[in-house]
Amino acid sequence: MESIIETTKRPHALCIPYPAQGHINPMLKLAKLLHQKGFHISFVNTVFNHNRIIRSQAPNSLDGLPDFRFYSIPDGLSPSNPDATQDIPLLCKYTAINCLAPLCNLISRLNDSSLSEVPPVTCIVSDGVMSFTLKAAEQFGVPEVLLWTTSACGLLAYMQYHQLVGRGYAPLEDMSCVTNGYLDTVIDWVPGMKDMTLKDFPSFIRTTDPNDVMLNFVIDETAALPTARALILNTFDTLEQDALDAIFAAQPHIYTVGPLHLMMNQIQDNRLDAINLSLWKEENDKQTANTVA
């Protein structure tokens, strides 16, 4: 066993995913890989999802390990169905407003040797759409790396939203643009993306509202990309080289670590196998094959 002195000298990554299943899963895989490389892990869910995971699995499902621990912070949203996905636009709008202070308080507690027997936080690994965490990294003087859970092409497409708005392609003039052929408009000025049309971009641009929450959320989050220490993408170079080269202009420190599900084969600590952050009740697995869960 490691002594307390040895434990407190380990690098400590605080991992915080966007609070939805498709973002939690890749962050958990990355956290397990970092643990395999010697990191102490603090994995931070929202209180809503923390409780939902416990209900979906078992009361002890988030007990974790001495060096792979789970914590929760409030998202500040009004109570909703405890076993359903929360309203995504509301999450996007309010996580940045409500989560920063609780996150900073958590880091302060983890760094207080009189309250905690874990090493001080040495880096933050945040979901790419949780860029408010960059303020916490700055406050505590630690580097932050962003994990974007989309493909490189997906991220590059999101990075064009500000240009699409600036050039007048979005928001839509009216909703008839969705069906009248307007979305077939060729967009030929995006480096690394050939033969693109408007319909090939993620659908948040298909709004008529210049104040649309999701449209502006994407613009704000991609604008933060250059300020992170580095970017992690769940892809590999030969699959998306052109897109990666284009992203490099905004963020030159790119780590392609995919496919993450295959990288799991490198993990030798069998204790991590039991850590599963499914938000869905186990009863769903027992439904018949012709049932839609």
Short mmCIF file of C-alpha atoms in Angstrom, two decimals:
data_model
loop_
_atom_site.label_atom_id
_atom_site.label_comp_id
_atom_site.label_asym_id
_atom_site.label_seq_id
_atom_site.Cartn_x
_atom_site.Cartn_y
_atom_site.Cartn_z
CA MET A 1 0.00 0.00 0.00
CA GLU A 2 1.07 3.56 -0.66
CA SER A 3 1.94 5.71 2.33
CA ILE A 4 0.13 9.01 2.83
CA ILE A 5 3.30 10.83 1.74
CA GLU A 6 3.47 8.81 -1.50
CA THR A 7 -0.23 9.37 -2.12
CA THR A 8 -0.05 13.14 -1.71
CA LYS A 9 2.77 13.35 -4.27
CA ARG A 10 0.73 11.80 -7.07
CA PRO A 11 -0.65 13.99 -9.85
CA HIS A 12 -4.33 14.64 -9.23
CA ALA A 13 -6.76 15.13 -12.13
CA LEU A 14 -10.18 16.56 -11.41
CA CYS A 15 -12.47 15.33 -14.20
CA ILE A 16 -15.79 17.05 -14.82
CA PRO A 17 -18.07 15.98 -17.68
CA TYR A 18 -21.05 17.79 -19.10
CA PRO A 19 -24.01 16.28 -17.17
CA ALA A 20 -25.42 13.98 -19.85
CA GLN A 21 -24.78 10.28 -20.50
CA GLY A 22 -23.04 10.75 -23.85
CA HIS A 23 -20.51 13.04 -22.19
CA ILE A 24 -20.10 11.15 -18.92
CA ASN A 25 -19.11 7.89 -20.63
CA PRO A 26 -16.06 9.17 -22.58
CA MET A 27 -14.90 11.24 -19.61
CA LEU A 28 -15.03 8.15 -17.41
CA LYS A 29 -12.98 6.19 -19.95
CA LEU A 30 -10.39 8.96 -20.07
CA ALA A 31 -10.31 9.13 -16.27
CA LYS A 32 -9.64 5.39 -16.08
CA LEU A 33 -6.77 5.76 -18.56
CA LEU A 34 -5.27 8.59 -16.50
CA HIS A 35 -5.62 6.45 -13.38
CA GLN A 36 -3.76 3.67 -15.21
CA LYS A 37 -0.93 6.17 -15.78
CA GLY A 38 -0.67 6.99 -12.07
CA PHE A 39 -3.11 9.85 -11.56
CA HIS A 40 -5.31 10.23 -8.53
CA ILE A 41 -8.80 10.88 -9.92
CA SER A 42 -11.59 13.06 -8.59
CA PHE A 43 -14.66 12.62 -10.81
CA VAL A 44 -17.30 15.32 -10.43
CA ASN A 45 -20.94 14.80 -11.37
CA THR A 46 -23.87 17.07 -10.67
CA VAL A 47 -25.91 16.20 -7.59
CA PHE A 48 -28.82 15.33 -9.89
CA ASN A 49 -26.80 12.77 -11.85
CA HIS A 50 -24.93 11.51 -8.78
CA ASN A 51 -28.23 10.57 -7.17
CA ARG A 52 -29.58 9.18 -10.41
CA ILE A 53 -26.57 6.88 -10.83
CA ILE A 54 -27.03 5.56 -7.29
CA ARG A 55 -30.71 4.86 -7.96
CA SER A 56 -29.95 3.14 -11.25
CA GLN A 57 -27.34 0.80 -9.78
CA ALA A 58 -26.73 0.43 -6.04
CA PRO A 59 -26.25 2.61 -2.94
CA ASN A 60 -22.51 1.84 -2.96
CA SER A 61 -22.02 2.27 -6.72
CA LEU A 62 -20.15 5.56 -6.28
CA ASP A 63 -18.00 4.55 -3.33
CA GLY A 64 -15.08 4.50 -5.75
CA LEU A 65 -11.54 3.61 -4.72
CA PRO A 66 -9.06 5.35 -2.43
CA ASP A 67 -7.45 6.93 -5.50
CA PHE A 68 -10.53 7.17 -7.76
CA ARG A 69 -13.19 9.15 -5.96
CA PHE A 70 -16.56 10.63 -6.83
CA TYR A 71 -17.93 13.99 -5.81
CA SER A 72 -20.96 16.05 -6.71
CA ILE A 73 -21.82 19.71 -7.07
CA PRO A 74 -25.28 21.29 -7.48
CA ASP A 75 -26.40 22.49 -10.90
CA GLY A 76 -28.89 24.95 -9.41
CA LEU A 77 -31.74 23.87 -11.67
CA SER A 78 -35.29 23.50 -10.39
CA PRO A 79 -36.33 19.94 -9.45
CA SER A 80 -37.45 17.80 -12.38
CA ASN A 81 -38.21 14.15 -13.09
CA PRO A 82 -35.41 12.45 -11.10
CA ASP A 83 -35.04 9.63 -13.63
CA ALA A 84 -35.16 11.59 -16.88
CA THR A 85 -32.62 13.65 -18.77
CA GLN A 86 -32.75 17.28 -17.74
CA ASP A 87 -33.65 20.07 -20.13
CA ILE A 88 -30.53 20.47 -22.28
CA PRO A 89 -30.84 24.20 -23.09
CA LEU A 90 -31.39 24.95 -19.40
CA LEU A 91 -28.34 22.87 -18.46
CA CYS A 92 -26.24 24.68 -21.04
CA LYS A 93 -27.40 28.07 -19.82
CA TYR A 94 -27.16 27.54 -16.09
CA THR A 95 -24.20 25.20 -15.48
CA ALA A 96 -21.82 28.07 -16.19
CA ILE A 97 -23.78 30.30 -13.81
CA ASN A 98 -24.44 27.86 -10.98
CA CYS A 99 -21.55 25.38 -10.95
CA LEU A 100 -18.43 27.53 -10.79
CA ALA A 101 -18.65 28.50 -7.11
CA PRO A 102 -19.42 24.95 -5.88
CA LEU A 103 -16.59 23.62 -8.04
CA CYS A 104 -14.12 26.10 -6.55
CA ASN A 105 -15.31 25.20 -3.06
CA LEU A 106 -14.74 21.51 -3.82
CA ILE A 107 -11.22 22.15 -5.09
CA SER A 108 -10.45 24.19 -1.98
CA ARG A 109 -11.56 21.29 0.22
CA LEU A 110 -9.53 18.77 -1.78
CA ASN A 111 -6.46 20.98 -1.51
CA ASP A 112 -6.82 21.47 2.25
CA SER A 113 -4.53 18.87 3.82
CA SER A 114 -6.32 19.25 7.15
CA LEU A 115 -9.58 18.10 5.55
CA SER A 116 -8.39 15.71 2.89
CA GLU A 117 -5.85 12.91 2.55
CA VAL A 118 -5.69 13.22 -1.22
CA PRO A 119 -2.99 15.00 -3.21
CA PRO A 120 -3.73 18.60 -4.20
CA VAL A 121 -5.44 19.04 -7.55
CA THR A 122 -2.75 19.47 -10.20
CA CYS A 123 -4.91 19.69 -13.32
CA ILE A 124 -8.52 19.90 -14.48
CA VAL A 125 -9.90 17.79 -17.30
CA SER A 126 -13.19 19.30 -18.34
CA ASP A 127 -15.74 18.60 -21.01
CA GLY A 128 -15.28 20.97 -23.93
CA VAL A 129 -18.70 22.50 -23.31
CA MET A 130 -17.98 23.18 -19.63
CA SER A 131 -15.47 25.94 -20.31
CA PHE A 132 -16.51 27.91 -17.22
CA THR A 133 -14.11 25.54 -15.46
CA LEU A 134 -11.25 27.47 -17.04
CA LYS A 135 -11.95 30.19 -14.47
CA ALA A 136 -11.45 27.65 -11.69
CA ALA A 137 -8.19 26.48 -13.25
CA GLU A 138 -6.97 30.07 -13.40
CA GLN A 139 -8.01 30.73 -9.81
CA PHE A 140 -6.08 27.72 -8.50
CA GLY A 141 -3.13 28.09 -10.86
CA VAL A 142 -3.46 24.67 -12.49
CA PRO A 143 -3.57 23.73 -16.18
CA GLU A 144 -6.82 22.68 -17.79
CA VAL A 145 -7.36 20.32 -20.70
CA LEU A 146 -10.65 20.19 -22.59
CA LEU A 147 -12.15 16.90 -23.78
CA TRP A 148 -14.45 17.39 -26.75
CA THR A 149 -16.62 14.32 -27.10
CA THR A 150 -17.51 14.95 -30.75
CA SER A 151 -15.38 13.89 -33.67
CA ALA A 152 -12.76 16.34 -34.91
CA CYS A 153 -15.06 17.10 -37.86
CA GLY A 154 -17.93 17.74 -35.46
CA LEU A 155 -15.85 20.17 -33.41
CA LEU A 156 -14.60 21.92 -36.54
CA ALA A 157 -18.19 22.34 -37.72
CA TYR A 158 -19.18 23.85 -34.37
CA MET A 159 -16.21 26.20 -34.61
CA GLN A 160 -17.78 27.74 -37.75
CA TYR A 161 -20.98 28.85 -36.03
CA HIS A 162 -19.70 32.36 -35.37
CA GLN A 163 -18.74 32.65 -39.04
CA LEU A 164 -22.09 31.30 -40.21
CA VAL A 165 -23.81 33.97 -38.14
CA GLY A 166 -21.36 36.68 -39.17
CA ARG A 167 -21.81 35.88 -42.86
CA GLY A 168 -25.58 35.86 -42.58
CA TYR A 169 -26.25 32.13 -43.06
CA ALA A 170 -27.78 31.82 -39.60
CA PRO A 171 -30.15 32.33 -37.91
CA LEU A 172 -32.63 31.28 -40.58
CA GLU A 173 -34.91 33.93 -42.06
CA ASP A 174 -37.91 31.73 -41.29
CA MET A 175 -38.61 28.03 -40.82
CA SER A 176 -39.43 27.54 -44.50
CA CYS A 177 -35.65 27.52 -45.00
CA VAL A 178 -35.61 24.02 -43.52
CA THR A 179 -37.63 22.61 -46.44
CA ASN A 180 -37.20 25.01 -49.37
CA GLY A 181 -33.68 23.98 -50.35
CA TYR A 182 -31.86 26.72 -48.44
CA LEU A 183 -29.99 24.14 -46.38
CA ASP A 184 -28.41 22.88 -49.63
CA THR A 185 -26.41 26.12 -49.80
CA VAL A 186 -22.76 25.23 -50.40
CA ILE A 187 -20.28 26.30 -47.72
CA ASP A 188 -16.88 26.07 -49.39
CA TRP A 189 -14.74 28.27 -47.17
CA VAL A 190 -14.16 25.97 -44.18
CA PRO A 191 -10.56 24.66 -44.05
CA GLY A 192 -10.43 20.90 -43.70
CA MET A 193 -14.07 20.34 -44.69
CA LYS A 194 -14.84 19.76 -48.35
CA ASP A 195 -18.20 19.68 -50.13
CA MET A 196 -20.09 21.06 -47.14
CA THR A 197 -23.61 22.44 -47.24
CA LEU A 198 -25.59 24.10 -44.47
CA LYS A 199 -27.48 20.89 -43.77
CA ASP A 200 -24.17 19.17 -42.94
CA PHE A 201 -23.59 21.40 -39.92
CA PRO A 202 -24.96 20.42 -36.50
CA SER A 203 -28.62 21.36 -36.41
CA PHE A 204 -28.45 24.06 -33.73
CA ILE A 205 -28.04 26.58 -36.56
CA ARG A 206 -31.59 25.78 -37.71
CA THR A 207 -33.18 28.46 -35.60
CA THR A 208 -34.77 31.79 -36.45
CA ASP A 209 -33.89 33.29 -33.08
CA PRO A 210 -30.61 35.23 -32.85
CA ASN A 211 -30.79 34.78 -29.07
CA ASP A 212 -31.25 31.01 -29.27
CA VAL A 213 -29.61 29.42 -26.23
CA MET A 214 -27.95 26.52 -28.04
CA LEU A 215 -26.69 28.60 -30.97
CA ASN A 216 -25.00 31.09 -28.69
CA PHE A 217 -23.82 28.40 -26.27
CA VAL A 218 -21.88 26.67 -29.05
CA ILE A 219 -20.35 29.97 -30.18
CA ASP A 220 -19.25 30.81 -26.64
CA GLU A 221 -17.85 27.35 -25.87
CA THR A 222 -15.81 27.06 -29.06
CA ALA A 223 -14.44 30.57 -28.50
CA ALA A 224 -12.87 29.32 -25.26
CA LEU A 225 -10.91 26.57 -27.00
CA PRO A 226 -7.66 28.54 -27.49
CA THR A 227 -7.47 29.44 -23.79
CA ALA A 228 -7.17 25.83 -22.60
CA ARG A 229 -3.75 24.28 -22.11
CA ALA A 230 -4.62 21.49 -24.54
CA LEU A 231 -7.42 19.68 -26.35
CA ILE A 232 -8.22 15.97 -26.19
CA LEU A 233 -10.25 14.34 -28.95
CA ASN A 234 -11.66 10.83 -29.15
CA THR A 235 -10.25 10.15 -32.61
CA PHE A 236 -6.99 9.24 -34.32
CA ASP A 237 -4.87 11.20 -36.76
CA THR A 238 -5.26 9.16 -39.93
CA LEU A 239 -9.04 9.21 -39.66
CA GLU A 240 -9.47 12.99 -39.50
CA GLN A 241 -6.14 14.55 -40.44
CA ASP A 242 -7.59 17.45 -42.48
CA ALA A 243 -9.97 18.46 -39.68
CA LEU A 244 -7.22 18.17 -37.07
CA ASP A 245 -4.92 20.37 -39.14
CA ALA A 246 -7.66 23.02 -39.31
CA ILE A 247 -8.33 22.89 -35.56
CA PHE A 248 -4.58 23.23 -34.95
CA ALA A 249 -4.80 26.87 -36.04
CA ALA A 250 -6.96 27.63 -32.99
CA GLN A 251 -5.50 25.14 -30.51
CA PRO A 252 -2.08 23.70 -31.41
CA HIS A 253 -1.89 21.35 -28.43
CA ILE A 254 -4.09 18.47 -29.58
CA TYR A 255 -4.04 14.95 -28.19
CA THR A 256 -5.87 12.31 -30.19
CA VAL A 257 -6.52 9.42 -27.81
CA GLY A 258 -9.16 7.41 -29.62
CA PRO A 259 -10.87 5.20 -30.01
CA LEU A 260 -11.33 5.36 -26.24
CA HIS A 261 -13.32 2.12 -26.07
CA LEU A 262 -10.35 0.23 -27.54
CA MET A 263 -7.90 1.99 -25.23
CA MET A 264 -9.77 0.41 -22.32
CA ASN A 265 -7.93 -2.82 -23.16
CA GLN A 266 -4.76 -1.24 -21.72
CA ILE A 267 -6.21 -0.96 -18.23
CA GLN A 268 -4.78 -3.54 -15.85
CA ASP A 269 -6.53 -2.55 -12.62
CA ASN A 270 -9.54 -4.87 -12.47
CA ARG A 271 -11.08 -2.81 -9.69
CA LEU A 272 -12.05 -0.20 -12.29
CA ASP A 273 -14.27 -2.69 -14.11
CA ALA A 274 -16.97 -2.25 -11.49
CA ILE A 275 -17.14 1.52 -11.97
CA ASN A 276 -20.06 2.23 -14.28
CA LEU A 277 -21.85 5.56 -14.49
CA SER A 278 -25.01 4.56 -16.33
CA LEU A 279 -27.90 6.92 -15.60
CA TRP A 280 -30.47 4.33 -16.65
CA LYS A 281 -32.08 1.89 -14.27
CA GLU A 282 -30.81 -1.66 -14.56
CA GLU A 283 -34.36 -2.85 -15.24
CA ASN A 284 -34.02 -1.38 -18.73
CA ASP A 285 -31.45 -4.05 -19.56
CA LYS A 286 -34.04 -6.73 -18.86
CA GLN A 287 -36.57 -5.50 -21.38
CA THR A 288 -37.30 -7.71 -24.33
CA ALA A 289 -35.45 -7.22 -27.59
CA ASN A 290 -38.47 -5.71 -29.36
CA THR A 291 -39.04 -3.07 -26.67
CA VAL A 292 -37.82 0.48 -27.07
CA ALA A 293 -36.25 1.60 -23.78
#
